Amino acid sequence: MKKILILLGPPGAGKGTVGEKLSEILNLPLISTGDLLRESVKNNTDLGKKAKIYMEKGELVPDEIVLAIVEGRIKEDDCKDGFILDGFPRNLNQAEILWKFIEKEKVKVIYLKADDEFLVQRLSNRRICEKCGAIYHLINIPPKVDEICDKCGSKLIQRQDDKEEVVRNRLKVYYNLTSPLLDYYRKKNILFTIAGDGKLEEIVSEIIKIEKNA
Ligand code: AMP
């Protein structure tokens, strides 16, 4: 059976950072639809051009685009033992379609919970590496050298959609479209809630414990 972890939570709850750590420890690929979409935008593909319009406003990219990306990615060879999803699914339609692919696997959904002011604070201090996508926080996880990625030496940038007004819209979209997934997975008895505002190491070890339990 494949091990599948779904990281659920509002933007800024730490899904990406936590996902990177879990991916290293559990040796499972991290699939971030946000990263995959940003990659398409950077490469200026047809798909990227379409997605960009939605992403800049903090709206969801249409399901057919995202589903095509995810479906292709989870069929790749490195996903044969399982994978970690960050930022997908994001609405009920995506969740239901995903479920058809994974219902026979060992699936756990981790809900990283945090309140709005914390999220806005965290996102406005977030910087990412323009090349490798590594995530920093100016106060909590600062780079060793200002504005430079520790991992690859490239420049750190602020995501367009991490500007405050876009963040507020992303939160609205989250509450309207994504938060109903909490009930969806709760009913399946596979939802585990963790405070997203704790220490990274503690959050990660908590999730590892959950993952190891049958
Ligand atoms: P993220 O990096 O997960 O915050 O995603 C950044 C942006 O990419 C979101 O605000 C959406 O515009 C888009 N996006 C990422 N994942 C999805 C998804 N599963 N469905 C629709 N849009 C998505």
PDB file of N, CA and C in Angstrom, residues 11 34-35 38 41-42 51-59 120 123-130 156-170:
ATOM      1  N   PRO A  11      -3.335  29.147   3.574  1.00  0.00           N
ATOM      2  CA  PRO A  11      -2.046  29.587   3.069  1.00  0.00           C
ATOM      3  C   PRO A  11      -1.219  30.160   4.223  1.00  0.00           C
ATOM      4  N   GLY A  34       1.229  24.324  -6.070  1.00  0.00           N
ATOM      5  CA  GLY A  34       1.667  25.718  -6.199  1.00  0.00           C
ATOM      6  C   GLY A  34       3.029  25.784  -6.897  1.00  0.00           C
ATOM      7  N   ASP A  35       3.972  24.943  -6.448  1.00  0.00           N
ATOM      8  CA  ASP A  35       5.313  24.934  -7.063  1.00  0.00           C
ATOM      9  C   ASP A  35       5.244  24.505  -8.524  1.00  0.00           C
ATOM     10  N   ARG A  38       3.836  27.367 -10.448  1.00  0.00           N
ATOM     11  CA  ARG A  38       4.809  28.476 -10.569  1.00  0.00           C
ATOM     12  C   ARG A  38       5.890  28.140 -11.594  1.00  0.00           C
ATOM     13  N   VAL A  41       4.496  28.775 -14.921  1.00  0.00           N
ATOM     14  CA  VAL A  41       4.428  30.225 -15.173  1.00  0.00           C
ATOM     15  C   VAL A  41       5.821  30.724 -15.573  1.00  0.00           C
ATOM     16  N   LYS A  42       6.835  30.256 -14.821  1.00  0.00           N
ATOM     17  CA  LYS A  42       8.207  30.693 -15.099  1.00  0.00           C
ATOM     18  C   LYS A  42       8.631  30.291 -16.519  1.00  0.00           C
ATOM     19  N   ALA A  51      -2.681  29.875 -15.970  1.00  0.00           N
ATOM     20  CA  ALA A  51      -2.680  29.784 -14.504  1.00  0.00           C
ATOM     21  C   ALA A  51      -2.319  31.117 -13.858  1.00  0.00           C
ATOM     22  N   LYS A  52      -1.393  31.826 -14.488  1.00  0.00           N
ATOM     23  CA  LYS A  52      -0.862  33.072 -13.917  1.00  0.00           C
ATOM     24  C   LYS A  52      -1.964  34.081 -13.574  1.00  0.00           C
ATOM     25  N   ILE A  53      -2.948  34.180 -14.458  1.00  0.00           N
ATOM     26  CA  ILE A  53      -4.029  35.156 -14.268  1.00  0.00           C
ATOM     27  C   ILE A  53      -4.743  34.910 -12.933  1.00  0.00           C
ATOM     28  N   TYR A  54      -4.964  33.652 -12.617  1.00  0.00           N
ATOM     29  CA  TYR A  54      -5.664  33.300 -11.366  1.00  0.00           C
ATOM     30  C   TYR A  54      -4.731  33.457 -10.162  1.00  0.00           C
ATOM     31  N   MET A  55      -3.504  32.980 -10.336  1.00  0.00           N
ATOM     32  CA  MET A  55      -2.574  32.968  -9.202  1.00  0.00           C
ATOM     33  C   MET A  55      -2.269  34.372  -8.700  1.00  0.00           C
ATOM     34  N   GLU A  56      -2.130  35.309  -9.626  1.00  0.00           N
ATOM     35  CA  GLU A  56      -1.795  36.681  -9.222  1.00  0.00           C
ATOM     36  C   GLU A  56      -2.886  37.308  -8.373  1.00  0.00           C
ATOM     37  N   LYS A  57      -4.115  36.824  -8.557  1.00  0.00           N
ATOM     38  CA  LYS A  57      -5.226  37.382  -7.778  1.00  0.00           C
ATOM     39  C   LYS A  57      -5.513  36.569  -6.517  1.00  0.00           C
ATOM     40  N   GLY A  58      -4.829  35.436  -6.387  1.00  0.00           N
ATOM     41  CA  GLY A  58      -5.082  34.582  -5.225  1.00  0.00           C
ATOM     42  C   GLY A  58      -6.307  33.704  -5.422  1.00  0.00           C
ATOM     43  N   GLU A  59      -6.768  33.587  -6.678  1.00  0.00           N
ATOM     44  CA  GLU A  59      -7.916  32.706  -6.966  1.00  0.00           C
ATOM     45  C   GLU A  59      -7.418  31.299  -7.274  1.00  0.00           C
ATOM     46  N   VAL A 120      -1.188  36.068   8.037  1.00  0.00           N
ATOM     47  CA  VAL A 120      -0.830  37.268   7.272  1.00  0.00           C
ATOM     48  C   VAL A 120       0.593  37.695   7.644  1.00  0.00           C
ATOM     49  N   LEU A 123       3.122  35.195   6.091  1.00  0.00           N
ATOM     50  CA  LEU A 123       3.268  35.280   4.626  1.00  0.00           C
ATOM     51  C   LEU A 123       3.965  36.564   4.200  1.00  0.00           C
ATOM     52  N   SER A 124       3.717  37.652   4.935  1.00  0.00           N
ATOM     53  CA  SER A 124       4.360  38.891   4.503  1.00  0.00           C
ATOM     54  C   SER A 124       5.863  38.854   4.791  1.00  0.00           C
ATOM     55  N   ASN A 125       6.297  37.979   5.690  1.00  0.00           N
ATOM     56  CA  ASN A 125       7.737  37.829   5.954  1.00  0.00           C
ATOM     57  C   ASN A 125       8.364  36.676   5.176  1.00  0.00           C
ATOM     58  N   ARG A 126       7.567  36.028   4.366  1.00  0.00           N
ATOM     59  CA  ARG A 126       8.087  34.868   3.647  1.00  0.00           C
ATOM     60  C   ARG A 126       8.908  35.300   2.426  1.00  0.00           C
ATOM     61  N   ARG A 127      10.007  34.629   2.207  1.00  0.00           N
ATOM     62  CA  ARG A 127      10.797  34.836   0.994  1.00  0.00           C
ATOM     63  C   ARG A 127      11.101  33.458   0.430  1.00  0.00           C
ATOM     64  N   ILE A 128      11.137  33.369  -0.887  1.00  0.00           N
ATOM     65  CA  ILE A 128      11.482  32.079  -1.478  1.00  0.00           C
ATOM     66  C   ILE A 128      12.634  32.250  -2.457  1.00  0.00           C
ATOM     67  N   CYS A 129      13.349  31.151  -2.661  1.00  0.00           N
ATOM     68  CA  CYS A 129      14.459  31.194  -3.609  1.00  0.00           C
ATOM     69  C   CYS A 129      13.877  31.150  -5.019  1.00  0.00           C
ATOM     70  N   GLU A 130      14.301  32.085  -5.861  1.00  0.00           N
ATOM     71  CA  GLU A 130      13.713  32.139  -7.208  1.00  0.00           C
ATOM     72  C   GLU A 130      14.138  30.938  -8.040  1.00  0.00           C
ATOM     73  N   LEU A 156      16.718  35.568  -3.220  1.00  0.00           N
ATOM     74  CA  LEU A 156      15.403  35.326  -2.608  1.00  0.00           C
ATOM     75  C   LEU A 156      14.442  36.422  -3.041  1.00  0.00           C
ATOM     76  N   ILE A 157      13.207  36.017  -3.302  1.00  0.00           N
ATOM     77  CA  ILE A 157      12.203  36.996  -3.723  1.00  0.00           C
ATOM     78  C   ILE A 157      10.924  36.846  -2.886  1.00  0.00           C
ATOM     79  N   GLN A 158      10.093  37.879  -2.938  1.00  0.00           N
ATOM     80  CA  GLN A 158       8.779  37.756  -2.315  1.00  0.00           C
ATOM     81  C   GLN A 158       7.781  37.379  -3.404  1.00  0.00           C
ATOM     82  N   ARG A 159       6.985  36.353  -3.149  1.00  0.00           N
ATOM     83  CA  ARG A 159       5.970  35.974  -4.121  1.00  0.00           C
ATOM     84  C   ARG A 159       4.977  37.113  -4.291  1.00  0.00           C
ATOM     85  N   GLN A 160       4.586  37.343  -5.523  1.00  0.00           N
ATOM     86  CA  GLN A 160       3.578  38.367  -5.831  1.00  0.00           C
ATOM     87  C   GLN A 160       2.330  38.158  -4.958  1.00  0.00           C
ATOM     88  N   ASP A 161       1.947  36.885  -4.785  1.00  0.00           N
ATOM     89  CA  ASP A 161       0.707  36.619  -4.047  1.00  0.00           C
ATOM     90  C   ASP A 161       0.918  36.570  -2.535  1.00  0.00           C
ATOM     91  N   ASP A 162       2.115  36.926  -2.070  1.00  0.00           N
ATOM     92  CA  ASP A 162       2.332  37.073  -0.628  1.00  0.00           C
ATOM     93  C   ASP A 162       2.150  38.521  -0.173  1.00  0.00           C
ATOM     94  N   LYS A 163       1.802  39.394  -1.102  1.00  0.00           N
ATOM     95  CA  LYS A 163       1.484  40.780  -0.718  1.00  0.00           C
ATOM     96  C   LYS A 163       0.149  40.759   0.026  1.00  0.00           C
ATOM     97  N   GLU A 164       0.033  41.676   1.015  1.00  0.00           N
ATOM     98  CA  GLU A 164      -1.065  41.550   1.968  1.00  0.00           C
ATOM     99  C   GLU A 164      -2.473  41.433   1.353  1.00  0.00           C
ATOM    100  N   GLU A 165      -2.801  42.259   0.361  1.00  0.00           N
ATOM    101  CA  GLU A 165      -4.200  42.201  -0.130  1.00  0.00           C
ATOM    102  C   GLU A 165      -4.478  40.886  -0.850  1.00  0.00           C
ATOM    103  N   VAL A 166      -3.459  40.357  -1.522  1.00  0.00           N
ATOM    104  CA  VAL A 166      -3.670  39.063  -2.185  1.00  0.00           C
ATOM    105  C   VAL A 166      -3.786  37.959  -1.124  1.00  0.00           C
ATOM    106  N   VAL A 167      -2.982  38.068  -0.074  1.00  0.00           N
ATOM    107  CA  VAL A 167      -3.060  37.095   1.020  1.00  0.00           C
ATOM    108  C   VAL A 167      -4.475  37.057   1.600  1.00  0.00           C
ATOM    109  N   ARG A 168      -5.053  38.244   1.791  1.00  0.00           N
ATOM    110  CA  ARG A 168      -6.419  38.289   2.353  1.00  0.00           C
ATOM    111  C   ARG A 168      -7.406  37.582   1.413  1.00  0.00           C
ATOM    112  N   ASN A 169      -7.213  37.752   0.128  1.00  0.00           N
ATOM    113  CA  ASN A 169      -8.109  37.068  -0.811  1.00  0.00           C
ATOM    114  C   ASN A 169      -7.869  35.555  -0.784  1.00  0.00           C
ATOM    115  N   ARG A 170      -6.602  35.150  -0.675  1.00  0.00           N
ATOM    116  CA  ARG A 170      -6.315  33.714  -0.615  1.00  0.00           C
ATOM    117  C   ARG A 170      -6.976  33.092   0.613  1.00  0.00           C
TER     118      ARG A 170
END
